[in-house]
PDB file of C-alpha atoms and ligand atoms in Angstrom:
ATOM      1  CA  MET A   1      64.880  85.535  44.703  1.00 44.00           C
ATOM      2  CA  LEU A   2      62.161  85.345  47.252  1.00 45.00           C
ATOM      3  CA  SER A   3      64.592  84.646  50.115  1.00 46.00           C
ATOM      4  CA  LEU A   4      66.785  87.648  49.147  1.00 44.00           C
ATOM      5  CA  LEU A   5      63.747  89.855  49.280  1.00 42.00           C
ATOM      6  CA  SER A   6      62.811  88.617  52.731  1.00 43.00           C
ATOM      7  CA  LEU A   7      66.400  89.265  53.942  1.00 41.00           C
ATOM      8  CA  LEU A   8      66.192  92.834  52.723  1.00 41.00           C
ATOM      9  CA  VAL A   9      62.968  93.308  54.579  1.00 40.00           C
ATOM     10  CA  PHE A  10      64.460  91.744  57.680  1.00 44.00           C
ATOM     11  CA  PHE A  11      67.461  94.126  57.759  1.00 44.00           C
ATOM     12  CA  THR A  12      65.583  97.277  56.898  1.00 41.00           C
ATOM     13  CA  PRO A  13      65.803  99.454  60.019  1.00 43.00           C
ATOM     14  CA  GLY A  14      62.410  99.835  61.562  1.00 42.00           C
ATOM     15  CA  CYS A  15      61.169 102.795  63.541  1.00 40.00           C
ATOM     16  CA  SER A  16      61.870 101.282  66.961  1.00 42.00           C
ATOM     17  CA  GLN A  17      63.813 104.332  68.230  1.00 44.00           C
ATOM     18  CA  ALA A  18      61.041 106.693  67.378  1.00 42.00           C
ATOM     19  CA  ASP A  19      58.673 104.357  69.196  1.00 43.00           C
ATOM     20  CA  LYS A  20      60.789 104.550  72.359  1.00 41.00           C
ATOM     21  CA  VAL A  21      60.792 108.316  72.421  1.00 42.00           C
ATOM     22  CA  THR A  22      57.055 108.494  72.332  1.00 42.00           C
ATOM     23  CA  ASP A  23      56.837 105.738  74.970  1.00 46.00           C
ATOM     24  CA  ASP A  24      59.085 107.592  77.432  1.00 46.00           C
ATOM     25  CA  SER A  25      57.437 110.926  77.028  1.00 44.00           C
ATOM     26  CA  ALA A  26      54.093 109.339  77.740  1.00 44.00           C
ATOM     27  CA  ALA A  27      54.926 108.393  81.339  1.00 43.00           C
ATOM     28  CA  PRO A  28      54.503 111.398  83.617  1.00 45.00           C
ATOM     29  CA  GLU A  29      53.745 109.548  86.835  1.00 48.00           C
ATOM     30  CA  GLY A  30      54.476 110.170  90.506  1.00 43.00           C
ATOM     31  CA  ASP A  31      55.883 113.730  90.270  1.00 46.00           C
ATOM     32  CA  ALA A  32      53.472 115.148  92.802  1.00 44.00           C
ATOM     33  CA  ASP A  33      54.474 112.566  95.443  1.00 47.00           C
ATOM     34  CA  ALA A  34      58.244 113.150  95.047  1.00 44.00           C
ATOM     35  CA  ASP A  35      57.916 116.891  95.570  1.00 47.00           C
ATOM     36  CA  SER A  36      56.116 116.656  98.874  1.00 45.00           C
ATOM     37  CA  ASP A  37      58.715 114.130 100.203  1.00 48.00           C
ATOM     38  CA  SER A  38      61.782 116.268  99.418  1.00 45.00           C
ATOM     39  CA  ASP A  39      60.183 119.317 101.039  1.00 47.00           C
ATOM     40  CA  SER A  40      59.922 117.659 104.430  1.00 46.00           C
ATOM     41  CA  ASP A  41      63.553 116.352 104.236  1.00 48.00           C
ATOM     42  CA  SER A  42      65.257 119.573 103.201  1.00 46.00           C
ATOM     43  CA  ASP A  43      64.675 121.413 106.484  1.00 48.00           C
ATOM     44  CA  SER A  44      66.553 118.885 108.650  1.00 48.00           C
ATOM     45  CA  ASP A  45      69.448 118.632 106.141  1.00 49.00           C
ATOM     46  CA  ALA A  46      70.128 122.357 106.003  1.00 47.00           C
ATOM     47  CA  ASP A  47      71.934 122.616 109.360  1.00 51.00           C
ATOM     48  CA  SER A  48      74.464 119.814 108.859  1.00 51.00           C
ATOM     49  CA  ASP A  49      75.230 120.969 105.310  1.00 53.00           C
ATOM     50  CA  SER A  50      76.149 124.480 106.384  1.00 53.00           C
ATOM     51  CA  ASP A  51      78.550 123.085 109.026  1.00 57.00           C
ATOM     52  CA  SER A  52      80.614 121.053 106.540  1.00 60.00           C
ATOM     53  CA  ASP A  53      80.568 123.869 103.980  1.00 68.00           C
ATOM     54  CA  ALA A  54      82.148 126.181 106.570  1.00 71.00           C
ATOM     55  CA  ASP A  55      85.409 124.157 106.727  1.00 85.00           C
ATOM     56  CA  PRO A  56      88.078 126.402 105.198  1.00 92.00           C
ATOM     57  CA  PRO A  57      90.329 124.920 102.514  1.00 95.00           C
ATOM     58  CA  GLU A  58      93.544 123.555 104.021  1.00 96.00           C
ATOM     59  CA  ALA A  59      96.926 122.564 102.669  1.00 97.00           C
ATOM     60  CA  LYS A  60      98.147 119.118 103.692  1.00 97.00           C
ATOM     61  CA  LEU A  61     101.730 118.198 102.910  1.00 98.00           C
ATOM     62  CA  VAL A  62     102.834 114.580 102.986  1.00 98.00           C
ATOM     63  CA  LEU A  63     106.051 112.734 102.315  1.00 98.00           C
ATOM     64  CA  ASN A  64     104.995 110.567  99.382  1.00 99.00           C
ATOM     65  CA  GLU A  65     107.967 108.671  97.930  1.00 99.00           C
ATOM     66  CA  LEU A  66     111.739 108.355  98.204  1.00 99.00           C
ATOM     67  CA  VAL A  67     114.695 106.589  96.630  1.00 98.00           C
ATOM     68  CA  SER A  68     117.831 106.089  98.742  1.00 98.00           C
ATOM     69  CA  GLY A  69     120.015 104.418  96.102  1.00 98.00           C
ATOM     70  CA  ASN A  70     119.461 106.047  92.723  1.00 98.00           C
ATOM     71  CA  GLU A  71     121.773 104.340  90.207  1.00 98.00           C
ATOM     72  CA  THR A  72     119.999 104.640  86.856  1.00 98.00           C
ATOM     73  CA  GLY A  73     116.949 106.788  87.588  1.00 98.00           C
ATOM     74  CA  ALA A  74     116.230 110.513  87.612  1.00 98.00           C
ATOM     75  CA  THR A  75     119.107 112.976  87.306  1.00 98.00           C
ATOM     76  CA  ASP A  76     119.465 116.403  88.895  1.00 98.00           C
ATOM     77  CA  GLU A  77     120.566 119.682  87.273  1.00 97.00           C
ATOM     78  CA  ALA A  78     124.171 118.492  87.426  1.00 98.00           C
ATOM     79  CA  GLY A  79     123.318 115.299  85.537  1.00 98.00           C
ATOM     80  CA  GLN A  80     123.853 113.158  88.631  1.00 98.00           C
ATOM     81  CA  ASN A  81     121.760 110.231  89.871  1.00 98.00           C
ATOM     82  CA  GLU A  82     120.963 111.300  93.414  1.00 98.00           C
ATOM     83  CA  ASP A  83     118.737 110.254  96.280  1.00 98.00           C
ATOM     84  CA  TRP A  84     115.402 112.037  96.107  1.00 98.00           C
ATOM     85  CA  ILE A  85     112.286 112.717  98.145  1.00 98.00           C
ATOM     86  CA  GLU A  86     108.848 113.447  96.715  1.00 98.00           C
ATOM     87  CA  LEU A  87     106.423 115.725  98.575  1.00 98.00           C
ATOM     88  CA  LEU A  88     102.738 116.029  97.712  1.00 98.00           C
ATOM     89  CA  ASN A  89     100.048 118.475  98.770  1.00 98.00           C
ATOM     90  CA  ILE A  90      96.939 116.332  99.286  1.00 98.00           C
ATOM     91  CA  GLY A  91      94.975 119.278 100.734  1.00 98.00           C
ATOM     92  CA  ASP A  92      92.622 121.653  98.926  1.00 97.00           C
ATOM     93  CA  ALA A  93      94.591 124.881  99.456  1.00 97.00           C
ATOM     94  CA  ALA A  94      98.057 125.975  98.360  1.00 97.00           C
ATOM     95  CA  ALA A  95     100.893 125.245 100.809  1.00 97.00           C
ATOM     96  CA  ASP A  96     103.465 127.881 101.704  1.00 96.00           C
ATOM     97  CA  LEU A  97     106.713 126.044 102.462  1.00 97.00           C
ATOM     98  CA  SER A  98     108.440 129.036 103.973  1.00 97.00           C
ATOM     99  CA  GLY A  99     109.732 127.985 107.407  1.00 97.00           C
ATOM    100  CA  TRP A 100     109.238 124.271 106.729  1.00 98.00           C
ATOM    101  CA  GLY A 101     112.103 121.786 106.677  1.00 98.00           C
ATOM    102  CA  LEU A 102     113.240 118.214 106.131  1.00 98.00           C
ATOM    103  CA  THR A 103     115.625 116.230 108.279  1.00 98.00           C
ATOM    104  CA  ASP A 104     117.188 112.788 108.604  1.00 98.00           C
ATOM    105  CA  ALA A 105     118.556 113.674 112.055  1.00 98.00           C
ATOM    106  CA  LEU A 106     115.618 114.957 114.107  1.00 98.00           C
ATOM    107  CA  GLY A 107     116.788 116.670 117.306  1.00 96.00           C
ATOM    108  CA  GLU A 108     120.459 116.392 116.332  1.00 97.00           C
ATOM    109  CA  LYS A 109     120.708 119.254 113.872  1.00 95.00           C
ATOM    110  CA  ASP A 110     118.429 121.878 112.336  1.00 97.00           C
ATOM    111  CA  PRO A 111     116.216 120.643 109.510  1.00 98.00           C
ATOM    112  CA  TRP A 112     117.214 121.618 105.995  1.00 98.00           C
ATOM    113  CA  PRO A 113     114.955 124.608 105.172  1.00 98.00           C
ATOM    114  CA  PHE A 114     112.848 124.744 102.023  1.00 98.00           C
ATOM    115  CA  PRO A 115     113.423 127.846  99.905  1.00 96.00           C
ATOM    116  CA  ASP A 116     111.394 130.753 101.371  1.00 93.00           C
ATOM    117  CA  THR A 117     109.476 131.337  98.184  1.00 91.00           C
ATOM    118  CA  GLN A 118     108.494 127.712  97.621  1.00 93.00           C
ATOM    119  CA  ALA A 119     104.772 126.984  97.398  1.00 95.00           C
ATOM    120  CA  LEU A 120     102.853 123.884  96.422  1.00 97.00           C
ATOM    121  CA  ASN A 121      99.379 123.945  94.892  1.00 98.00           C
ATOM    122  CA  PRO A 122      96.751 121.310  95.730  1.00 98.00           C
ATOM    123  CA  GLY A 123      97.731 118.042  94.039  1.00 98.00           C
ATOM    124  CA  GLU A 124     101.173 119.394  93.138  1.00 98.00           C
ATOM    125  CA  ARG A 125     104.412 117.479  93.806  1.00 98.00           C
ATOM    126  CA  LEU A 126     107.872 118.684  94.749  1.00 98.00           C
ATOM    127  CA  LEU A 127     111.088 116.747  94.241  1.00 98.00           C
ATOM    128  CA  ILE A 128     113.911 117.348  96.722  1.00 98.00           C
ATOM    129  CA  TRP A 129     117.368 116.016  95.903  1.00 98.00           C
ATOM    130  CA  ALA A 130     119.074 114.540  98.971  1.00 98.00           C
ATOM    131  CA  ASP A 131     122.655 114.924  97.759  1.00 98.00           C
ATOM    132  CA  GLU A 132     124.359 117.510 100.017  1.00 98.00           C
ATOM    133  CA  ASP A 133     125.044 119.525  96.839  1.00 98.00           C
ATOM    134  CA  LEU A 134     123.652 122.877  97.962  1.00 97.00           C
ATOM    135  CA  ASP A 135     125.314 124.567  94.978  1.00 97.00           C
ATOM    136  CA  ASP A 136     123.342 122.441  92.485  1.00 98.00           C
ATOM    137  CA  GLY A 137     120.159 124.445  93.095  1.00 97.00           C
ATOM    138  CA  PRO A 138     117.578 125.515  95.680  1.00 97.00           C
ATOM    139  CA  LEU A 139     115.951 122.089  96.062  1.00 98.00           C
ATOM    140  CA  HIS A 140     119.044 120.194  97.237  1.00 98.00           C
ATOM    141  CA  ALA A 141     118.997 119.111 100.882  1.00 98.00           C
ATOM    142  CA  ASP A 142     122.058 119.054 103.137  1.00 98.00           C
ATOM    143  CA  PHE A 143     121.760 115.322 103.788  1.00 98.00           C
ATOM    144  CA  LYS A 144     121.585 112.038 101.888  1.00 98.00           C
ATOM    145  CA  LEU A 145     119.347 109.037 102.410  1.00 98.00           C
ATOM    146  CA  SER A 146     121.032 105.910 103.727  1.00 98.00           C
ATOM    147  CA  GLY A 147     120.640 102.762 101.664  1.00 98.00           C
ATOM    148  CA  ASP A 148     120.403 100.923 104.986  1.00 98.00           C
ATOM    149  CA  GLY A 149     117.296 102.889 105.940  1.00 98.00           C
ATOM    150  CA  GLU A 150     116.703 105.742 108.381  1.00 98.00           C
ATOM    151  CA  THR A 151     113.949 108.134 109.462  1.00 98.00           C
ATOM    152  CA  LEU A 152     112.966 111.149 107.397  1.00 98.00           C
ATOM    153  CA  SER A 153     110.855 113.872 109.026  1.00 98.00           C
ATOM    154  CA  LEU A 154     108.872 116.814 107.647  1.00 98.00           C
ATOM    155  CA  VAL A 155     108.907 119.704 110.119  1.00 98.00           C
ATOM    156  CA  ASN A 156     106.622 122.757 110.161  1.00 98.00           C
ATOM    157  CA  PRO A 157     107.585 126.333 111.175  1.00 97.00           C
ATOM    158  CA  ASP A 158     106.660 125.519 114.801  1.00 97.00           C
ATOM    159  CA  ASP A 159     109.247 122.684 114.827  1.00 97.00           C
ATOM    160  CA  GLU A 160     106.465 120.103 114.874  1.00 98.00           C
ATOM    161  CA  VAL A 161     106.853 116.906 112.881  1.00 98.00           C
ATOM    162  CA  THR A 162     103.808 116.765 110.611  1.00 98.00           C
ATOM    163  CA  ASP A 163     104.837 113.623 108.711  1.00 98.00           C
ATOM    164  CA  ALA A 164     107.653 111.110 109.045  1.00 98.00           C
ATOM    165  CA  VAL A 165     108.703 107.815 107.506  1.00 98.00           C
ATOM    166  CA  SER A 166     111.142 105.210 108.763  1.00 98.00           C
ATOM    167  CA  PHE A 167     112.207 103.491 105.594  1.00 98.00           C
ATOM    168  CA  PRO A 168     113.918 100.103 105.393  1.00 98.00           C
ATOM    169  CA  ALA A 169     117.044  99.132 103.474  1.00 98.00           C
ATOM    170  CA  LEU A 170     116.289  99.592  99.780  1.00 98.00           C
ATOM    171  CA  ASN A 171     117.886  98.034  96.728  1.00 98.00           C
ATOM    172  CA  ASP A 172     119.419 100.292  94.098  1.00 98.00           C
ATOM    173  CA  ASP A 173     116.674 102.068  92.126  1.00 98.00           C
ATOM    174  CA  GLN A 174     113.989 100.745  94.449  1.00 98.00           C
ATOM    175  CA  ALA A 175     111.472 103.228  95.837  1.00 98.00           C
ATOM    176  CA  TYR A 176     109.574 103.418  99.097  1.00 98.00           C
ATOM    177  CA  ALA A 177     106.214 104.986  98.342  1.00 98.00           C
ATOM    178  CA  ARG A 178     102.714 105.598  99.594  1.00 98.00           C
ATOM    179  CA  LEU A 179     100.295 103.315  97.788  1.00 98.00           C
ATOM    180  CA  PRO A 180      97.772 104.381  96.810  1.00 98.00           C
ATOM    181  CA  ASP A 181      99.364 107.697  96.001  1.00 98.00           C
ATOM    182  CA  GLY A 182      99.230 110.346  98.722  1.00 98.00           C
ATOM    183  CA  GLU A 183      96.968 108.555 101.204  1.00 96.00           C
ATOM    184  CA  GLY A 184      98.134 104.962 101.431  1.00 98.00           C
ATOM    185  CA  ALA A 185     100.627 103.111 103.605  1.00 98.00           C
ATOM    186  CA  TRP A 186     104.299 102.962 102.638  1.00 98.00           C
ATOM    187  CA  GLU A 187     105.364 100.036 100.476  1.00 98.00           C
ATOM    188  CA  LEU A 188     108.360  98.937  98.465  1.00 98.00           C
ATOM    189  CA  SER A 189     108.050  99.774  94.786  1.00 98.00           C
ATOM    190  CA  ASP A 190     110.204  98.737  91.835  1.00 98.00           C
ATOM    191  CA  THR A 191     108.733 101.504  89.683  1.00 98.00           C
ATOM    192  CA  PRO A 192     109.950 104.840  91.063  1.00 98.00           C
ATOM    193  CA  SER A 193     107.829 107.785  89.877  1.00 98.00           C
ATOM    194  CA  PRO A 194     109.654 111.029  90.676  1.00 98.00           C
ATOM    195  CA  GLY A 195     107.263 113.941  90.176  1.00 98.00           C
ATOM    196  CA  ALA A 196     104.388 111.676  89.147  1.00 98.00           C
ATOM    197  CA  GLU A 197     101.652 109.557  90.739  1.00 98.00           C
ATOM    198  CA  ASN A 198     102.963 106.566  92.673  1.00 98.00           C
ATOM    199  CA  LYS A 199     102.496 103.133  91.089  1.00 92.00           C
TER     200      LYS A 199
HETATM  201 CA1  LIG B 201     121.839 107.148  99.284  1.00 76.53          CA
HETATM  202 CA1  LIG B 202     123.934 116.636  92.786  1.00 76.53          CA
HETATM  203 CA1  LIG B 203     121.139 110.295 105.929  1.00 76.53          CA
HETATM  204 CA1  LIG B 204     105.802 109.540  92.817  1.00 76.53          CA
END
């Protein structure tokens, strides 16, 4: 009976939290020193801060992933497994794709043009089907991707190549993708992620 009573006492919550609150609030030290330090620093920081703040937001389009032998993966509007290319805007402004193009035959024929009205918000992805089925919809390129590998180029309205990838021979349903997503180097991937973050 005595031991049960001592257990009860032992497990009764004490007032330790309330103690902490009063402890913390009773420690107003060193405020005056901190203020005078930050005053002297802020003047020299002001110039460099205003420079970086002045950078206007920019769109930055990258080729992000592709599959050249789609056997069991994503299907297009016609229900077909087709080669595909994933684009990503890693910039901080919306991209206007009017005048931009994609090509697997740079310098040999005109790039396939994106639809004039196509835009891509920051962080947004766009899936292009590389199936030569122009009647399937607006996002179907006039070329396919070779399973033996080739070079894919993204071309801006000034005919400048802004991104390109020479991909190797890929197995069926294997992807070639930037890892980490958007910024990384290209690597083989057995987990294609059309329209989603690369993994
Ligand atoms: Ca193919
Ligand atoms: Ca198709
Ligand atoms: Ca091709
Ligand atoms: Ca992806």
